[in-house]
Amino acid sequence: MKASVDVPLRPALAAVVFALAVAVVSAAAPPVLLEPLTGRQLFPASNWWNQDVSAAPVDSRSAQFVSWIGTTRQLHPDFGPPPYGIPYVVVAGDQARVPVTFEYDDESDTGVPGLSGYPIPEEAKTQPHFIEGDVPGGGTSGDRHLLIVDRDRWLLYEIFATRWNGSAGRWEAGSGAIFDLSTNARRPETWTSADAAGLAILPGLVRYDEVYGAGEIAHAFRFSTRATNDYVWPASHRAGSTVNAPPMGTRMRMKASRDISGYPPEIQKIFRAMKRYGLILADNGSDMYITGTMDARWNNDVLNPAFHSLRADDFEVVELGWGRGTPPLPPTGL
């Protein structure tokens, strides 16, 4: 490959190049309904996702949990351009609500008082970029999360295993949950959500607008391990009982001693959030996979080597249940 040389473009040519670039980005970018949430914090500052845990005590079993994961296990960015990562949809308060048939209907929300159903855009049936996996209508495999924010009522709707059943003329899903983003309301004890731990998903995603926007990232990130053992606050649901595995709701924090000065500025911002807010274990999956948004602008040539340079041993487990207000009891399975 020839070495490139920066040559100033003439104004007319620059305008053409800019127009072409906009056209390319517009063609690859999600629909306008997938607008960023810049400037709005998801949940109050006191919410578990937004808690500063940089000074929280280390759990007495931290080394045990890290050893079980594997001290040399690499971190992996579980997001990127389509079809990787989880998209989210922002809708207005007048978006039509539609019913959803849930497999786990006894632990799923069907609506909010005075407003039943989920505000799923009609385009989600036939267009990509709405549902995780990037298949119009959701398809039949994968987690197929659908995340929707009602920006006017400030409600978050999340669905797992989403599928448009055209022959039956209805939306179907495994489970669903609705969160009031202005409160710290938690799922009922033992209830799931659209996530195995019973937590909201969107506030734990690495988002492009935050990484490349002004200011610091002020929340923890969602991650997974290959198995779990019971659950601790803030989680509300268990999805395994593997001996020595960490429980759902475990929070890991990058060690303060880990030098991150050599990374690109945007990567440093992500890693600073890992030091200050940490990672919250929300699902069974691959070890140390960090979840982010599906966005055409992500560059995996930057993300992958940076995340892969980190190991599980660069992290420590914060005292289980820390931040609840009172010392929580350990789960029965630990």
GROMACS .gro file of C-alpha atoms in nm:
model
  334
    1MET     CA    1   0.000   0.000   0.000
    2LYS     CA    2   0.128   0.347  -0.084
    3ALA     CA    3   0.184   0.590   0.198
    4SER     CA    4  -0.092   0.850   0.217
    5VAL     CA    5  -0.021   1.222   0.204
    6ASP     CA    6  -0.256   1.482   0.347
    7VAL     CA    7  -0.337   1.734   0.074
    8PRO     CA    8  -0.588   2.016   0.134
    9LEU     CA    9  -0.897   1.977  -0.082
   10ARG     CA   10  -1.028   2.262  -0.297
   11PRO     CA   11  -1.360   2.394  -0.158
   12ALA     CA   12  -1.571   2.252  -0.442
   13LEU     CA   13  -1.407   1.910  -0.419
   14ALA     CA   14  -1.431   1.915  -0.041
   15ALA     CA   15  -1.805   1.977  -0.067
   16VAL     CA   16  -1.846   1.678  -0.298
   17VAL     CA   17  -1.643   1.451  -0.070
   18PHE     CA   18  -1.845   1.567   0.231
   19ALA     CA   19  -2.174   1.503   0.051
   20LEU     CA   20  -2.061   1.153  -0.047
   21ALA     CA   21  -1.949   1.081   0.309
   22VAL     CA   22  -2.288   1.190   0.445
   23ALA     CA   23  -2.464   0.972   0.191
   24VAL     CA   24  -2.255   0.668   0.287
   25VAL     CA   25  -2.307   0.722   0.660
   26SER     CA   26  -2.679   0.780   0.611
   27ALA     CA   27  -2.708   0.457   0.415
   28ALA     CA   28  -2.530   0.256   0.685
   29ALA     CA   29  -2.666   0.435   0.992
   30PRO     CA   30  -2.980   0.326   1.179
   31PRO     CA   31  -3.316   0.490   1.106
   32VAL     CA   32  -3.390   0.828   1.259
   33LEU     CA   33  -3.589   0.662   1.535
   34LEU     CA   34  -3.261   0.532   1.674
   35GLU     CA   35  -3.156   0.877   1.789
   36PRO     CA   36  -2.894   0.926   2.063
   37LEU     CA   37  -2.983   1.011   2.422
   38THR     CA   38  -2.708   1.270   2.458
   39GLY     CA   39  -2.750   1.486   2.767
   40ARG     CA   40  -3.001   1.264   2.947
   41GLN     CA   41  -2.901   1.032   3.229
   42LEU     CA   42  -3.073   0.697   3.245
   43PHE     CA   43  -3.206   0.654   3.601
   44PRO     CA   44  -3.121   0.885   3.894
   45ALA     CA   45  -2.759   0.948   3.992
   46SER     CA   46  -2.817   0.724   4.297
   47ASN     CA   47  -2.909   0.424   4.082
   48TRP     CA   48  -2.683   0.118   4.097
   49TRP     CA   49  -2.582   0.167   3.734
   50ASN     CA   50  -2.461   0.518   3.816
   51GLN     CA   51  -2.288   0.448   4.148
   52ASP     CA   52  -1.923   0.544   4.186
   53VAL     CA   53  -1.757   0.231   4.328
   54SER     CA   54  -1.396   0.345   4.298
   55ALA     CA   55  -1.362   0.350   4.680
   56ALA     CA   56  -1.586   0.049   4.755
   57PRO     CA   57  -1.429  -0.240   4.949
   58VAL     CA   58  -1.304  -0.549   4.767
   59ASP     CA   59  -1.505  -0.865   4.830
   60SER     CA   60  -1.332  -1.135   5.034
   61ARG     CA   61  -1.395  -1.382   4.749
   62SER     CA   62  -1.265  -1.156   4.474
   63ALA     CA   63  -0.962  -1.373   4.394
   64GLN     CA   64  -1.182  -1.685   4.394
   65PHE     CA   65  -1.425  -1.537   4.142
   66VAL     CA   66  -1.150  -1.403   3.915
   67SER     CA   67  -0.973  -1.738   3.927
   68TRP     CA   68  -1.296  -1.916   3.830
   69ILE     CA   69  -1.338  -1.685   3.529
   70GLY     CA   70  -0.970  -1.733   3.443
   71THR     CA   71  -0.708  -1.476   3.536
   72THR     CA   72  -0.583  -1.447   3.177
   73ARG     CA   73  -0.930  -1.434   3.019
   74GLN     CA   74  -0.939  -1.145   2.773
   75LEU     CA   75  -1.208  -0.882   2.766
   76HIS     CA   76  -1.410  -0.867   2.446
   77PRO     CA   77  -1.622  -0.580   2.308
   78ASP     CA   78  -1.953  -0.749   2.233
   79PHE     CA   79  -2.064  -0.468   2.002
   80GLY     CA   80  -1.976  -0.295   1.678
   81PRO     CA   81  -2.127  -0.219   1.338
   82PRO     CA   82  -2.440  -0.420   1.242
   83PRO     CA   83  -2.511  -0.697   1.321
   84TYR     CA   84  -2.303  -0.673   1.641
   85GLY     CA   85  -2.427  -0.513   1.962
   86ILE     CA   86  -2.774  -0.412   2.076
   87PRO     CA   87  -2.965  -0.128   1.909
   88TYR     CA   88  -3.210   0.095   2.092
   89VAL     CA   89  -3.510   0.290   1.969
   90VAL     CA   90  -3.624   0.632   2.092
   91VAL     CA   91  -3.990   0.712   2.031
   92ALA     CA   92  -4.230   0.994   2.115
   93GLY     CA   93  -4.503   0.957   2.375
   94ASP     CA   94  -4.771   0.923   2.109
   95GLN     CA   95  -4.612   0.613   1.954
   96ALA     CA   96  -4.884   0.348   1.921
   97ARG     CA   97  -4.866   0.067   2.178
   98VAL     CA   98  -4.913  -0.294   2.071
   99PRO     CA   99  -4.964  -0.609   2.281
  100VAL     CA  100  -4.684  -0.864   2.318
  101THR     CA  101  -4.740  -1.232   2.396
  102PHE     CA  102  -4.478  -1.348   2.651
  103GLU     CA  103  -4.354  -1.698   2.722
  104TYR     CA  104  -4.273  -1.597   3.081
  105ASP     CA  105  -4.588  -1.394   3.127
  106ASP     CA  106  -4.591  -1.432   3.505
  107GLU     CA  107  -4.266  -1.228   3.530
  108SER     CA  108  -4.329  -0.987   3.242
  109ASP     CA  109  -4.491  -0.644   3.231
  110THR     CA  110  -4.782  -0.592   2.992
  111GLY     CA  111  -4.787  -0.213   3.023
  112VAL     CA  112  -4.799   0.073   3.272
  113PRO     CA  113  -5.109   0.203   3.455
  114GLY     CA  114  -5.344   0.351   3.199
  115LEU     CA  115  -5.125   0.252   2.906
  116SER     CA  116  -5.104  -0.112   2.798
  117GLY     CA  117  -4.870  -0.263   2.542
  118TYR     CA  118  -4.524  -0.175   2.408
  119PRO     CA  119  -4.446   0.116   2.170
  120ILE     CA  120  -4.290  -0.099   1.897
  121PRO     CA  121  -4.251   0.093   1.570
  122GLU     CA  122  -4.419  -0.061   1.268
  123GLU     CA  123  -4.084  -0.053   1.084
  124ALA     CA  124  -3.939  -0.313   1.322
  125LYS     CA  125  -4.137  -0.580   1.138
  126THR     CA  126  -3.963  -0.522   0.805
  127GLN     CA  127  -3.646  -0.317   0.863
  128PRO     CA  128  -3.309  -0.404   1.023
  129HIS     CA  129  -3.139  -0.208   1.304
  130PHE     CA  130  -3.431  -0.233   1.548
  131ILE     CA  131  -3.378  -0.574   1.707
  132GLU     CA  132  -3.055  -0.736   1.826
  133GLY     CA  133  -2.920  -0.966   1.557
  134ASP     CA  134  -3.022  -0.714   1.289
  135VAL     CA  135  -3.291  -0.937   1.138
  136PRO     CA  136  -3.617  -0.758   1.046
  137GLY     CA  137  -3.891  -0.887   1.271
  138GLY     CA  138  -3.635  -1.048   1.501
  139GLY     CA  139  -3.598  -1.387   1.339
  140THR     CA  140  -3.589  -1.705   1.545
  141SER     CA  141  -3.238  -1.731   1.693
  142GLY     CA  142  -3.022  -1.536   1.937
  143ASP     CA  143  -3.124  -1.309   2.224
  144ARG     CA  144  -3.313  -1.066   1.996
  145HIS     CA  145  -3.338  -0.785   2.249
  146LEU     CA  146  -3.558  -0.489   2.158
  147LEU     CA  147  -3.497  -0.173   2.365
  148ILE     CA  148  -3.734   0.124   2.338
  149VAL     CA  149  -3.724   0.458   2.520
  150ASP     CA  150  -4.038   0.670   2.543
  151ARG     CA  151  -3.861   1.006   2.560
  152ASP     CA  152  -4.172   1.198   2.669
  153ARG     CA  153  -4.285   0.972   2.954
  154TRP     CA  154  -3.922   0.872   3.026
  155LEU     CA  155  -4.001   0.502   3.027
  156LEU     CA  156  -3.777   0.219   2.912
  157TYR     CA  157  -3.933  -0.086   2.746
  158GLU     CA  158  -3.714  -0.395   2.702
  159ILE     CA  159  -3.801  -0.728   2.542
  160PHE     CA  160  -3.609  -1.057   2.515
  161ALA     CA  161  -3.638  -1.311   2.229
  162THR     CA  162  -3.847  -1.072   2.022
  163ARG     CA  163  -4.027  -1.209   1.716
  164TRP     CA  164  -4.294  -1.079   1.483
  165ASN     CA  165  -4.523  -1.373   1.409
  166GLY     CA  166  -4.674  -1.267   1.080
  167SER     CA  167  -4.904  -1.568   1.045
  168ALA     CA  168  -5.056  -1.497   1.388
  169GLY     CA  169  -5.038  -1.120   1.342
  170ARG     CA  170  -4.871  -1.055   1.677
  171TRP     CA  171  -4.543  -0.977   1.853
  172GLU     CA  172  -4.408  -1.262   2.066
  173ALA     CA  173  -4.120  -1.267   2.314
  174GLY     CA  174  -3.965  -1.460   2.599
  175SER     CA  175  -3.999  -1.186   2.860
  176GLY     CA  176  -4.041  -0.812   2.891
  177ALA     CA  177  -3.992  -0.536   3.146
  178ILE     CA  178  -4.081  -0.169   3.174
  179PHE     CA  179  -3.867   0.072   3.380
  180ASP     CA  180  -3.950   0.423   3.496
  181LEU     CA  181  -3.620   0.601   3.422
  182SER     CA  182  -3.690   0.870   3.683
  183THR     CA  183  -3.694   0.622   3.974
  184ASN     CA  184  -3.482   0.347   4.128
  185ALA     CA  185  -3.764   0.094   4.127
  186ARG     CA  186  -3.629  -0.261   4.113
  187ARG     CA  187  -3.787  -0.575   3.972
  188PRO     CA  188  -3.981  -0.788   4.221
  189GLU     CA  189  -3.763  -1.042   4.401
  190THR     CA  190  -3.695  -1.354   4.186
  191TRP     CA  191  -3.832  -1.183   3.872
  192THR     CA  192  -3.640  -1.168   3.550
  193SER     CA  193  -3.658  -0.879   3.303
  194ALA     CA  194  -3.541  -0.883   2.942
  195ASP     CA  195  -3.207  -0.979   3.097
  196ALA     CA  196  -3.127  -1.286   3.305
  197ALA     CA  197  -3.034  -1.083   3.614
  198GLY     CA  198  -3.360  -0.888   3.618
  199LEU     CA  199  -3.177  -0.563   3.541
  200ALA     CA  200  -3.234  -0.303   3.271
  201ILE     CA  201  -3.003  -0.342   2.970
  202LEU     CA  202  -2.978   0.001   2.808
  203PRO     CA  203  -2.811   0.182   3.101
  204GLY     CA  204  -2.529  -0.074   3.095
  205LEU     CA  205  -2.438  -0.046   2.728
  206VAL     CA  206  -2.122   0.116   2.591
  207ARG     CA  207  -2.279   0.386   2.371
  208TYR     CA  208  -2.110   0.558   2.079
  209ASP     CA  209  -2.256   0.899   2.161
  210GLU     CA  210  -2.105   0.884   2.511
  211VAL     CA  211  -1.766   0.751   2.404
  212TYR     CA  212  -1.716   1.018   2.139
  213GLY     CA  213  -1.918   1.293   2.305
  214ALA     CA  214  -1.817   1.557   2.557
  215GLY     CA  215  -1.775   1.463   2.922
  216GLU     CA  216  -1.708   1.138   3.101
  217ILE     CA  217  -1.912   0.818   3.093
  218ALA     CA  218  -2.096   0.807   3.425
  219HIS     CA  219  -2.228   0.452   3.454
  220ALA     CA  220  -2.123   0.088   3.477
  221PHE     CA  221  -2.126  -0.154   3.185
  222ARG     CA  222  -2.310  -0.483   3.140
  223PHE     CA  223  -2.101  -0.802   3.109
  224SER     CA  224  -2.142  -1.177   3.107
  225THR     CA  225  -1.968  -1.491   3.228
  226ARG     CA  226  -2.012  -1.851   3.109
  227ALA     CA  227  -2.219  -1.941   3.416
  228THR     CA  228  -2.340  -1.787   3.743
  229ASN     CA  229  -2.437  -1.891   4.095
  230ASP     CA  230  -2.757  -1.738   4.238
  231TYR     CA  231  -2.787  -1.356   4.255
  232VAL     CA  232  -2.713  -1.055   4.474
  233TRP     CA  233  -2.849  -0.701   4.482
  234PRO     CA  234  -2.909  -0.517   4.252
  235ALA     CA  235  -3.002  -0.829   4.051
  236SER     CA  236  -3.338  -0.989   4.126
  237HIS     CA  237  -3.317  -1.317   3.936
  238ARG     CA  238  -3.095  -1.624   3.927
  239ALA     CA  239  -3.002  -1.818   3.616
  240GLY     CA  240  -2.763  -2.082   3.747
  241SER     CA  241  -2.607  -2.252   4.048
  242THR     CA  242  -2.253  -2.328   3.932
  243VAL     CA  243  -2.023  -2.373   4.233
  244ASN     CA  244  -1.756  -2.099   4.268
  245ALA     CA  245  -1.908  -1.890   3.988
  246PRO     CA  246  -1.997  -1.528   4.065
  247PRO     CA  247  -2.365  -1.446   4.127
  248MET     CA  248  -2.578  -1.232   3.901
  249GLY     CA  249  -2.537  -0.872   4.012
  250THR     CA  250  -2.164  -0.910   4.084
  251ARG     CA  251  -1.976  -0.587   4.016
  252MET     CA  252  -1.617  -0.598   3.895
  253ARG     CA  253  -1.394  -0.291   3.891
  254MET     CA  254  -1.075  -0.231   3.695
  255LYS     CA  255  -0.787  -0.202   3.939
  256ALA     CA  256  -0.672   0.153   4.002
  257SER     CA  257  -0.314   0.042   3.939
  258ARG     CA  258  -0.388  -0.064   3.579
  259ASP     CA  259  -0.213   0.184   3.348
  260ILE     CA  260  -0.443   0.299   3.065
  261SER     CA  261  -0.242   0.601   2.951
  262GLY     CA  262  -0.124   0.442   2.627
  263TYR     CA  263  -0.469   0.385   2.476
  264PRO     CA  264  -0.653   0.618   2.234
  265PRO     CA  265  -0.853   0.891   2.414
  266GLU     CA  266  -1.192   0.732   2.345
  267ILE     CA  267  -1.071   0.397   2.481
  268GLN     CA  268  -0.928   0.565   2.789
  269LYS     CA  269  -1.274   0.713   2.851
  270ILE     CA  270  -1.431   0.365   2.846
  271PHE     CA  271  -1.162   0.225   3.073
  272ARG     CA  272  -1.191   0.516   3.319
  273ALA     CA  273  -1.559   0.428   3.357
  274MET     CA  274  -1.456   0.069   3.429
  275LYS     CA  275  -1.236   0.198   3.711
  276ARG     CA  276  -1.497   0.430   3.857
  277TYR     CA  277  -1.828   0.248   3.793
  278GLY     CA  278  -1.717  -0.102   3.699
  279LEU     CA  279  -1.898  -0.387   3.527
  280ILE     CA  280  -2.223  -0.550   3.643
  281LEU     CA  281  -2.279  -0.919   3.573
  282ALA     CA  282  -2.616  -0.941   3.399
  283ASP     CA  283  -2.625  -1.258   3.191
  284ASN     CA  284  -2.480  -1.600   3.120
  285GLY     CA  285  -2.277  -1.597   2.801
  286SER     CA  286  -1.910  -1.569   2.715
  287ASP     CA  287  -1.663  -1.473   2.988
  288MET     CA  288  -1.580  -1.101   3.015
  289TYR     CA  289  -1.788  -0.996   2.715
  290ILE     CA  290  -1.878  -0.627   2.750
  291THR     CA  291  -2.202  -0.523   2.583
  292GLY     CA  292  -2.246  -0.209   2.374
  293THR     CA  293  -2.473  -0.059   2.114
  294MET     CA  294  -2.501  -0.167   1.753
  295ASP     CA  295  -2.372   0.132   1.558
  296ALA     CA  296  -2.224   0.160   1.208
  297ARG     CA  297  -1.965   0.406   1.338
  298TRP     CA  298  -1.782   0.165   1.570
  299ASN     CA  299  -1.434   0.067   1.453
  300ASN     CA  300  -1.351  -0.288   1.559
  301ASP     CA  301  -0.990  -0.239   1.451
  302VAL     CA  302  -0.966   0.000   1.747
  303LEU     CA  303  -1.200  -0.173   1.991
  304ASN     CA  304  -1.078  -0.532   1.963
  305PRO     CA  305  -0.705  -0.489   2.032
  306ALA     CA  306  -0.775  -0.248   2.318
  307PHE     CA  307  -1.024  -0.473   2.495
  308HIS     CA  308  -0.822  -0.788   2.425
  309SER     CA  309  -0.522  -0.634   2.599
  310LEU     CA  310  -0.714  -0.645   2.928
  311ARG     CA  311  -0.741  -0.961   3.137
  312ALA     CA  312  -0.980  -1.066   3.410
  313ASP     CA  313  -0.689  -1.028   3.652
  314ASP     CA  314  -0.688  -0.654   3.578
  315PHE     CA  315  -1.017  -0.644   3.770
  316GLU     CA  316  -1.135  -0.707   4.124
  317VAL     CA  317  -1.479  -0.786   4.264
  318VAL     CA  318  -1.646  -0.515   4.469
  319GLU     CA  319  -1.803  -0.636   4.794
  320LEU     CA  320  -2.119  -0.821   4.691
  321GLY     CA  321  -2.431  -0.610   4.739
  322TRP     CA  322  -2.229  -0.296   4.820
  323GLY     CA  323  -2.430   0.026   4.791
  324ARG     CA  324  -2.764  -0.117   4.895
  325GLY     CA  325  -2.770   0.089   5.212
  326THR     CA  326  -2.764  -0.199   5.461
  327PRO     CA  327  -2.532  -0.502   5.466
  328PRO     CA  328  -2.709  -0.754   5.239
  329LEU     CA  329  -2.724  -1.124   5.320
  330PRO     CA  330  -2.529  -1.348   5.081
  331PRO     CA  331  -2.743  -1.561   4.847
  332THR     CA  332  -2.814  -1.913   4.960
  333GLY     CA  333  -2.609  -2.068   4.681
  334LEU     CA  334  -2.279  -1.907   4.786
   0.00000   0.00000   0.00000
